[in-house]
CSV table of C-alpha atoms in Angstrom, one decimal:
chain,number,residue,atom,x,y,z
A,1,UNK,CA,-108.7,-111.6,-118.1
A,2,UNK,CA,-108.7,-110.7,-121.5
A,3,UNK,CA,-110.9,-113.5,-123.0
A,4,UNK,CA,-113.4,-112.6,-119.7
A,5,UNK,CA,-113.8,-109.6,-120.7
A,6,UNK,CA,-114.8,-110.1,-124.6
A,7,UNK,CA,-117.8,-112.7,-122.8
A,8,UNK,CA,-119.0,-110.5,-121.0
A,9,UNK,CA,-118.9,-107.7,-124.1
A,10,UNK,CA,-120.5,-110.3,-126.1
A,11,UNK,CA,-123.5,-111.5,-123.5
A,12,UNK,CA,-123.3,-107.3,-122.0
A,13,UNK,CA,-124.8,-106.2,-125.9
A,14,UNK,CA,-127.7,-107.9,-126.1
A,15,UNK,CA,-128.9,-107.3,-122.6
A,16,UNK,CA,-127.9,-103.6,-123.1
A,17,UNK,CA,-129.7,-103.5,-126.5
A,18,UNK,CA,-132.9,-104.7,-124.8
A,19,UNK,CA,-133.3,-102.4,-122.2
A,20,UNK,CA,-132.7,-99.7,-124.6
A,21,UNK,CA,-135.3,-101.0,-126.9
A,22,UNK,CA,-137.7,-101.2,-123.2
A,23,UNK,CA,-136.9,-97.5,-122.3
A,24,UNK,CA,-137.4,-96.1,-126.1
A,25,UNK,CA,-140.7,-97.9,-126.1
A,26,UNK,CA,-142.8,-95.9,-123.5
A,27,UNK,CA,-145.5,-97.3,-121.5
A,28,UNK,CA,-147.5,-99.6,-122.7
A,29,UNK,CA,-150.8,-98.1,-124.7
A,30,UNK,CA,-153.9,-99.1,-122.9
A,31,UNK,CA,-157.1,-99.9,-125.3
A,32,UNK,CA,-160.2,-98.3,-124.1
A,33,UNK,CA,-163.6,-100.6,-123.9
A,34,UNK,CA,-166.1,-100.9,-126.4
A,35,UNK,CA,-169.0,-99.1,-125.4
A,36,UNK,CA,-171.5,-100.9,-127.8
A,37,UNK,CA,-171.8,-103.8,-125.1
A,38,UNK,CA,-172.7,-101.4,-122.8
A,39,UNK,CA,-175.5,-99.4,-125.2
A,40,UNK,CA,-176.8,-102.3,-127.1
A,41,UNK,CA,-177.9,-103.8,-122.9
A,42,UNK,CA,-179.0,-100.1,-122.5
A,43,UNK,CA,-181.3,-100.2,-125.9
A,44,UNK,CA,-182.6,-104.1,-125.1
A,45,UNK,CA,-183.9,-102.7,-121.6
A,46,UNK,CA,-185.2,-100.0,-122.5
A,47,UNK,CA,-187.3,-102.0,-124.9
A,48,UNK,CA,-188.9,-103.6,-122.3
A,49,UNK,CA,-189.9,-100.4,-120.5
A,50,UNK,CA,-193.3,-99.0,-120.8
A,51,UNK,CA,-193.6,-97.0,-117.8
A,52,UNK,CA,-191.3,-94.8,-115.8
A,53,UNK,CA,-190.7,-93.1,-112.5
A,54,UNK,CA,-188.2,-91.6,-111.1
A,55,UNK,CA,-186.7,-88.6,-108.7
A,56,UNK,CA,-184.7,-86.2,-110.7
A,57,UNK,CA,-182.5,-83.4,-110.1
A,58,UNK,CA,-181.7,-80.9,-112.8
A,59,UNK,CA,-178.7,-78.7,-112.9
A,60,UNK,CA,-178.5,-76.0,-116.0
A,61,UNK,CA,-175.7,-74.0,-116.3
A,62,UNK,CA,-175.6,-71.3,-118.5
A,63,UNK,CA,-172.0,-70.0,-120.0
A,64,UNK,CA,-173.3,-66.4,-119.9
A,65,UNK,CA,-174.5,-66.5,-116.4
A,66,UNK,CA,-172.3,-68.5,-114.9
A,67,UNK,CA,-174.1,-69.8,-111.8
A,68,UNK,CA,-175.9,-73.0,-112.4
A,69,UNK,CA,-179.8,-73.3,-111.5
A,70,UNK,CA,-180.9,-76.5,-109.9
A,71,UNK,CA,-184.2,-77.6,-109.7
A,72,UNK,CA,-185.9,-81.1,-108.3
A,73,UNK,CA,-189.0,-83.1,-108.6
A,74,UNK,CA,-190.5,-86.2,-109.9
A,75,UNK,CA,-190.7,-87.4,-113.2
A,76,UNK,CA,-193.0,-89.9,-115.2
A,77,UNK,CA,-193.1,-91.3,-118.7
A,78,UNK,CA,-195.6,-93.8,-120.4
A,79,UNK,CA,-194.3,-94.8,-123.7
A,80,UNK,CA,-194.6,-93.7,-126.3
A,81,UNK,CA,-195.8,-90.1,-126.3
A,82,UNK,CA,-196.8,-88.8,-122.9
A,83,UNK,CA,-194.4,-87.4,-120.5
A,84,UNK,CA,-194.4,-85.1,-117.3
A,85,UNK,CA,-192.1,-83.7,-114.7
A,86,UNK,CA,-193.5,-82.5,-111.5
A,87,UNK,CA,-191.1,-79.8,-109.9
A,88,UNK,CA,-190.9,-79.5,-105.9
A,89,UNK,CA,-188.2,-77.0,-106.3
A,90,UNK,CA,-189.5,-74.4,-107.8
A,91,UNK,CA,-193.1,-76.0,-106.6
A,92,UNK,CA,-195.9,-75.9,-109.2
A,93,UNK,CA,-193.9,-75.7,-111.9
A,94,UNK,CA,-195.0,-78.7,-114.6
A,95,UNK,CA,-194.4,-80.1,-117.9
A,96,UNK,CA,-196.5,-82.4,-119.4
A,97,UNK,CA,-196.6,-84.1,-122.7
A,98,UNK,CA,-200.0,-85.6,-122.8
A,99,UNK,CA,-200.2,-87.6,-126.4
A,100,UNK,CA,-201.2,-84.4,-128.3
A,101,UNK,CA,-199.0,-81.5,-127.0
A,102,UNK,CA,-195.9,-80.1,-125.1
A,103,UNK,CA,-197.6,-78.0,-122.3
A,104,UNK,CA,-195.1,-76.0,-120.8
A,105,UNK,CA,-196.5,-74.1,-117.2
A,106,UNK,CA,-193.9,-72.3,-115.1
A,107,UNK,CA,-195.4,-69.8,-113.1
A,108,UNK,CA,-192.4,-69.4,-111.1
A,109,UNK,CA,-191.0,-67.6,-113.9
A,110,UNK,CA,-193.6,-66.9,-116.5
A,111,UNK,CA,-196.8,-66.6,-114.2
A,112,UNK,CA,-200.5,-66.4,-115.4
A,113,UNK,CA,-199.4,-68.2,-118.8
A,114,UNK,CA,-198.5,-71.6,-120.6
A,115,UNK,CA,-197.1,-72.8,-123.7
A,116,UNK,CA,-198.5,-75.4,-125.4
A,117,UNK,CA,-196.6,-76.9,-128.6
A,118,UNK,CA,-196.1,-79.4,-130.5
A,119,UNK,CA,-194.5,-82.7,-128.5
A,120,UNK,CA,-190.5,-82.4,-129.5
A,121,UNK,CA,-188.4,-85.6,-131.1
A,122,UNK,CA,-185.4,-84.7,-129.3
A,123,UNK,CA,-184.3,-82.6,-126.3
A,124,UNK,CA,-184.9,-81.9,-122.9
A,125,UNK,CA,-188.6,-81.7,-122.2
A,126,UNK,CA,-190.4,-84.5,-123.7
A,127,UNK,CA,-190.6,-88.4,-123.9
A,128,UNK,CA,-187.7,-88.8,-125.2
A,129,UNK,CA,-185.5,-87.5,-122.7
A,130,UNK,CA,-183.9,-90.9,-122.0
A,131,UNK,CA,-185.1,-92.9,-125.3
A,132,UNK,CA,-183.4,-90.5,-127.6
A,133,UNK,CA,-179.8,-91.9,-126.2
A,134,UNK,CA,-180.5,-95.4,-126.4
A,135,UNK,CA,-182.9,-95.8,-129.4
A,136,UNK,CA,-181.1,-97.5,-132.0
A,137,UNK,CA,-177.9,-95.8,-130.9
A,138,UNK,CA,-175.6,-97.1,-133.8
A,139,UNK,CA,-177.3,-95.6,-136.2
A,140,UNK,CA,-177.6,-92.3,-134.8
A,141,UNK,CA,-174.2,-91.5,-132.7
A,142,UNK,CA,-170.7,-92.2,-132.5
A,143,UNK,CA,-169.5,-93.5,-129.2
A,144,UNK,CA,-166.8,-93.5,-126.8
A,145,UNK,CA,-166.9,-95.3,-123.6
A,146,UNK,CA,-165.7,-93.2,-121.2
A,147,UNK,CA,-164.8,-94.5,-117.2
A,148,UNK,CA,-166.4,-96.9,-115.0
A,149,UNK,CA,-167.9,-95.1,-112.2
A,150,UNK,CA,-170.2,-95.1,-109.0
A,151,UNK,CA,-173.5,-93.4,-108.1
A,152,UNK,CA,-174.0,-91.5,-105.2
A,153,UNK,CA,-174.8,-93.0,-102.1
A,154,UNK,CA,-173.5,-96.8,-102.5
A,155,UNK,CA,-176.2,-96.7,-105.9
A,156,UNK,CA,-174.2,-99.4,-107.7
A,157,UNK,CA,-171.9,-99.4,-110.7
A,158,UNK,CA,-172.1,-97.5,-113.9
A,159,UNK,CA,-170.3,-97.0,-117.2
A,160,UNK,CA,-170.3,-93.1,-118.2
A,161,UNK,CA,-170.8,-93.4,-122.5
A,162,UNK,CA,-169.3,-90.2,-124.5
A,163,UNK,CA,-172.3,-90.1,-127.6
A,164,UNK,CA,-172.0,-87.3,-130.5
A,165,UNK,CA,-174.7,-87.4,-133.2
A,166,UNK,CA,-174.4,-88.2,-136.5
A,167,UNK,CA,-176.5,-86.2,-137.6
A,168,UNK,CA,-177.0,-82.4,-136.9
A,169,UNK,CA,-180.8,-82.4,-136.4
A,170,UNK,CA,-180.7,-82.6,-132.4
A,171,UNK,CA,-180.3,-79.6,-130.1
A,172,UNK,CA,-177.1,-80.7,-128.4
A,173,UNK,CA,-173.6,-81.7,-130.1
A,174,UNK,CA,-172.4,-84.7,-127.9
A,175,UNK,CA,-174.0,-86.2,-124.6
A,176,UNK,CA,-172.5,-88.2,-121.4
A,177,UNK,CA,-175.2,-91.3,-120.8
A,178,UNK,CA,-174.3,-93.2,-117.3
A,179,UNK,CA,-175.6,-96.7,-118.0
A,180,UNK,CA,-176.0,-98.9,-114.7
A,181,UNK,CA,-174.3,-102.2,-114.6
A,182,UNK,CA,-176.9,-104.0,-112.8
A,183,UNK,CA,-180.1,-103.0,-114.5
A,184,UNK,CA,-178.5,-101.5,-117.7
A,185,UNK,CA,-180.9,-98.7,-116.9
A,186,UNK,CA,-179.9,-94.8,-117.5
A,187,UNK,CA,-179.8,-93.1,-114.5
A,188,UNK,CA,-177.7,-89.5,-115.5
A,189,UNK,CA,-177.3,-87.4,-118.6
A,190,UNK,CA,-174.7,-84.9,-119.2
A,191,UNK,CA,-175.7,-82.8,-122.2
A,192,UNK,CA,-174.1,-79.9,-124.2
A,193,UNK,CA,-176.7,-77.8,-126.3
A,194,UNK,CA,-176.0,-76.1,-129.3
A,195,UNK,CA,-176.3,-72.9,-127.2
A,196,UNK,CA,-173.6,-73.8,-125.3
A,197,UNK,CA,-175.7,-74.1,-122.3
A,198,UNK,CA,-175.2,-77.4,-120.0
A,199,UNK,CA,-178.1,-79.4,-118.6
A,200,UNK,CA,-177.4,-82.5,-116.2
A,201,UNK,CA,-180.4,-84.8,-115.0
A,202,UNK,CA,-179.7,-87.6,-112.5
A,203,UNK,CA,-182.6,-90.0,-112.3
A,204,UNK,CA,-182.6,-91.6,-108.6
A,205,UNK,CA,-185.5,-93.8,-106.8
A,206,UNK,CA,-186.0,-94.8,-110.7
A,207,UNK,CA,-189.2,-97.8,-111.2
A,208,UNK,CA,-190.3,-99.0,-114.3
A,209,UNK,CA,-192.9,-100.8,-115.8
A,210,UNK,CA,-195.7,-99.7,-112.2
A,211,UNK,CA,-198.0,-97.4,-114.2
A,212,UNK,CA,-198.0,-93.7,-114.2
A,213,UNK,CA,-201.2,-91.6,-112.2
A,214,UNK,CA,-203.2,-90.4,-114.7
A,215,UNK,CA,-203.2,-87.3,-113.2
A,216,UNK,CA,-199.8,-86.3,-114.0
A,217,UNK,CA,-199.8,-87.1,-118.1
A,218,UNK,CA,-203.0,-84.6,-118.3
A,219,UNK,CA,-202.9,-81.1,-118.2
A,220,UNK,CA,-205.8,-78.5,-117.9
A,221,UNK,CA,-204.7,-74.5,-118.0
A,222,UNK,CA,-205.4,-73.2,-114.4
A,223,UNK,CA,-208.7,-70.7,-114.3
A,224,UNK,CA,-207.1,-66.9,-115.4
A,225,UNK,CA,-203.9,-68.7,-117.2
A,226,UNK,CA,-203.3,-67.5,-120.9
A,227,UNK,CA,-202.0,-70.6,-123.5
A,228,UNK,CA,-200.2,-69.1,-125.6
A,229,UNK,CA,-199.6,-71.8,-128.5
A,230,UNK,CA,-197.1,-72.1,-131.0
A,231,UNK,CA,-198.0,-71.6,-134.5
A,232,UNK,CA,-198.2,-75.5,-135.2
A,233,UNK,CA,-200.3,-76.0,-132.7
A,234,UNK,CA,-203.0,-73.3,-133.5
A,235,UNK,CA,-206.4,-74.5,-133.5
């Protein structure tokens, strides 16, 4: 009995030091995946792009108000320079990057004036809305791919990207970029501004490369509308 028992000490250590050694180390560590993959197919499509539509919705919320605002319409862009988003909701609110300036008309909130300025490199109302994410993206951002995900309504596939710039000359310190496995297109940005304020804009009935009406990358102040210009854009 004696000489049973010192076997089974001797083949009971190991097996007793292993699972010791299995409990101590903790689950296993999971890598995350690259995102470069996934931006460098966003940057070669977009490439390719030299006209956009698309349905957007726009959701702002501001930290000191609280309640976000929401508005809808359709959007256009016609690379490289000219922009515009037609709003439904609030209706006959525009804005409209035509080659030259940033024309900014929202008489649902400013009535009987417009802003014109100059056409911005980065932000949230001109034509580099989406461009600005996945324009030579290594150079300008750090990234961090984030989940796999779905869009609404049985959309397809997406990867959601985590960006933060590099540098500190855009208006927003990091942005959420959700990249569509299919057509590597972007179809939602989540973005922080400096301010603190929030902006989402999901993209949705999105075509590209059909031409843009003329009509909606022109803009002409309304009869009794003030411009008020910016001082670079004084004439």
């Amino acid at each position: 009995m004696n000489g049973g028992g010192r076997a089974g000490g001797r083949t009971g250590g190991p097996i007793l030091l292993l699972a010791v050694g299995l409990l101590s180390a903790g689950p296993p560590v999971h890598q995350s995946p690259d995102p470069w993959p996934v931006l460098d197919r966003a940057s070669a499509t977009y490439q390719t792009i030299t006209s956009l539509s698309a349905d957007f919705v726009q959701i702002v919320t501001n930290p000191m108000i609280g309640t976000p605002d929401t508005t809808r319409g359709r959007l256009y862009q016609m690379r490289p320079s000219r922009f515009a988003m037609r709003f439904t909701a609030p209706k006959g609110d525009r804005i409209v990057a035509d080659g030259r300036f940033l024309w900014l008309y929202t008489p649902s909130t400013t009535p009987g004036q417009v802003i014109r300025s100059r056409i911005p490199e980065y932000g949230t109302t001109g034509p580099n809305l989406i461009g600005q994410f996945v324009e030579q993206p290594r150079e300008r951002y750090t990234a961090e791919y984030v989940r796999a995900d779905s869009l609404p309504g049985g959309g397809g596939a997406v990867d959601v990207i985590r960006l933060v710039p590099k540098g500190h000359d855009q208006p927003y310190s990091e942005a959420k970029i959700w990249v569509g496995r299919e057509d590597a297109l972007v179809h939602r940005v989540d973005i922080v501004e400096s301010s603190g304020q929030e902006r989402t804009v999901i993209l949705r009935t999105i075509r590209v490369n059909r031409g843009v009406p003329g009509r909606e990358l022109t803009f002409s102040p309304p009869a009794g509308v003030r411009v008020v210009a910016s001082d670079s854009t004084r004439e």
